[in-house]
């Protein structure tokens, strides 16, 4: 249109890509354009996480384009859940594609190598699924809108001990992944704080398929509750093998267990798994209802926590781009850091001074092969 042409001419004359804060254009001049890199776990044993995440991002982007205040171009790269691949994806996005900001990577393990690199390059980066302690502390440009294990696990354990007679717990965790180890640290501390006796602490590795040695030991020690820190692929097999050997006590799982892939893989064996999450699809809230409806229409499944966090993550990024008024890395970083009370499908979000999101989790339990509120 003529107006659009006029806007473009004016914007060009103003020098849209200057880094001077004084040259910000506002949304009134047309959508603010920005290029957002995405690093996601799209192939391999944890691809269910990345699929939900990229679906959430794409749906948010479609809506944002329709709303017309920002015009984001997503550049999606697969990291296969691996540190080296996540790092090379980040380098490509930052140096060749010249993205203005990055969303991802999926795993804390990946963020621990990508975050410092993005920070060094002055590229704002936001994890939507990283829950290990210390993620936003990786640098001033590093953010996340996922709640840490330090909030989630205590909430789950607290609920479990209110409901069941829990004195003895067993801990089982993956010792070769940043997130599963971080979950373990929290479990250990919570057990201490709540005076629970830890009958044994067992470990496993990514990709392991036989947990019978660990589970047999746990079973013989007769715990009231098992605390497990695992990604879904290992976590679901652990549940399956535990139930098959008659180990029927409830489990508290960390964030890795928040994927419905757990139920897909473990079936009935997933019942009795307790998790904490900021996402609840049945919430009586207009935004949540619309999101669930639109997502289900688009992808044929209900959005899970990872989809919801990614959906809100892109909205947060869009809000920062809009507030920055210009596709500039430093401006977007500052706008992210000062976002307050943004209402998303997870609730009302603000970043604290570290770049960590402040939010209350809901505790859920799997019953009848679905996540329901644990109360
Ligand atoms: C992390 C996680 C995983 C479960 C993300 C998929 O929380 O690596 O931090």
PDB file of N, CA and C in Angstrom, residues 27 57 61 82 90 95 134 139 169 178 191 201 227 237 283 302 307 313-314 325 329 336:
ATOM      1  N   UNK A  27       6.043   0.884  16.821  1.00  0.00           N
ATOM      2  CA  UNK A  27       5.120  -0.005  16.132  1.00  0.00           C
ATOM      3  C   UNK A  27       4.156   0.744  15.218  1.00  0.00           C
ATOM      4  N   UNK A  57       6.288 -22.464  19.087  1.00  0.00           N
ATOM      5  CA  UNK A  57       6.888 -21.254  18.505  1.00  0.00           C
ATOM      6  C   UNK A  57       6.191 -20.869  17.201  1.00  0.00           C
ATOM      7  N   UNK A  61       4.120 -17.513  16.365  1.00  0.00           N
ATOM      8  CA  UNK A  61       4.585 -16.621  15.299  1.00  0.00           C
ATOM      9  C   UNK A  61       3.484 -16.317  14.295  1.00  0.00           C
ATOM     10  N   UNK A  82      22.543 -32.388  21.402  1.00  0.00           N
ATOM     11  CA  UNK A  82      23.988 -32.537  21.627  1.00  0.00           C
ATOM     12  C   UNK A  82      24.685 -31.185  21.754  1.00  0.00           C
ATOM     13  N   UNK A  90      24.379 -22.470  16.979  1.00  0.00           N
ATOM     14  CA  UNK A  90      24.404 -21.099  17.516  1.00  0.00           C
ATOM     15  C   UNK A  90      25.374 -20.236  16.728  1.00  0.00           C
ATOM     16  N   UNK A  95      26.556 -15.821  13.385  1.00  0.00           N
ATOM     17  CA  UNK A  95      27.555 -15.268  12.469  1.00  0.00           C
ATOM     18  C   UNK A  95      27.138 -15.252  11.005  1.00  0.00           C
ATOM     19  N   UNK A 134      21.394 -22.076  37.665  1.00  0.00           N
ATOM     20  CA  UNK A 134      22.524 -21.334  37.120  1.00  0.00           C
ATOM     21  C   UNK A 134      22.421 -20.931  35.663  1.00  0.00           C
ATOM     22  N   UNK A 139      25.160 -15.372  31.962  1.00  0.00           N
ATOM     23  CA  UNK A 139      25.537 -14.078  31.398  1.00  0.00           C
ATOM     24  C   UNK A 139      24.361 -13.120  31.349  1.00  0.00           C
ATOM     25  N   UNK A 169      13.122 -42.461  51.245  1.00  0.00           N
ATOM     26  CA  UNK A 169      13.102 -42.237  49.791  1.00  0.00           C
ATOM     27  C   UNK A 169      14.353 -42.855  49.158  1.00  0.00           C
ATOM     28  N   UNK A 178      23.614 -32.287  32.468  1.00  0.00           N
ATOM     29  CA  UNK A 178      23.567 -31.143  33.399  1.00  0.00           C
ATOM     30  C   UNK A 178      22.222 -31.053  34.121  1.00  0.00           C
ATOM     31  N   UNK A 191      15.455 -33.756  50.486  1.00  0.00           N
ATOM     32  CA  UNK A 191      15.381 -34.888  51.423  1.00  0.00           C
ATOM     33  C   UNK A 191      15.996 -34.497  52.760  1.00  0.00           C
ATOM     34  N   UNK A 201      21.169 -44.010  46.744  1.00  0.00           N
ATOM     35  CA  UNK A 201      21.232 -43.099  45.594  1.00  0.00           C
ATOM     36  C   UNK A 201      21.838 -43.892  44.445  1.00  0.00           C
ATOM     37  N   UNK A 227      12.562 -40.689  44.073  1.00  0.00           N
ATOM     38  CA  UNK A 227      12.819 -39.406  43.410  1.00  0.00           C
ATOM     39  C   UNK A 227      13.694 -39.692  42.198  1.00  0.00           C
ATOM     40  N   UNK A 237      11.236 -45.645  30.649  1.00  0.00           N
ATOM     41  CA  UNK A 237      11.684 -47.040  30.722  1.00  0.00           C
ATOM     42  C   UNK A 237      11.909 -47.435  32.189  1.00  0.00           C
ATOM     43  N   UNK A 283      -6.838 -25.048  32.802  1.00  0.00           N
ATOM     44  CA  UNK A 283      -7.052 -23.797  33.541  1.00  0.00           C
ATOM     45  C   UNK A 283      -8.212 -22.999  32.936  1.00  0.00           C
ATOM     46  N   UNK A 302      -2.967 -32.081  22.144  1.00  0.00           N
ATOM     47  CA  UNK A 302      -2.984 -30.956  23.086  1.00  0.00           C
ATOM     48  C   UNK A 302      -1.571 -30.454  23.327  1.00  0.00           C
ATOM     49  N   UNK A 307       5.455 -27.060  24.791  1.00  0.00           N
ATOM     50  CA  UNK A 307       4.811 -26.240  23.766  1.00  0.00           C
ATOM     51  C   UNK A 307       4.364 -24.907  24.366  1.00  0.00           C
ATOM     52  N   UNK A 313       7.320 -18.088  25.327  1.00  0.00           N
ATOM     53  CA  UNK A 313       8.687 -17.603  25.097  1.00  0.00           C
ATOM     54  C   UNK A 313       8.759 -16.704  23.881  1.00  0.00           C
ATOM     55  N   UNK A 314       8.090 -17.102  22.796  1.00  0.00           N
ATOM     56  CA  UNK A 314       8.143 -16.247  21.605  1.00  0.00           C
ATOM     57  C   UNK A 314       7.355 -14.955  21.829  1.00  0.00           C
ATOM     58  N   UNK A 325      11.779  -1.634  19.729  1.00  0.00           N
ATOM     59  CA  UNK A 325      11.412  -0.812  18.571  1.00  0.00           C
ATOM     60  C   UNK A 325      12.358  -0.966  17.402  1.00  0.00           C
ATOM     61  N   UNK A 329      20.445  -6.192  18.918  1.00  0.00           N
ATOM     62  CA  UNK A 329      20.705  -7.191  19.960  1.00  0.00           C
ATOM     63  C   UNK A 329      20.733  -6.588  21.364  1.00  0.00           C
ATOM     64  N   UNK A 336      14.178  -7.240  27.200  1.00  0.00           N
ATOM     65  CA  UNK A 336      13.853  -8.506  27.881  1.00  0.00           C
ATOM     66  C   UNK A 336      14.062  -8.361  29.387  1.00  0.00           C
TER      67      UNK A 336
END
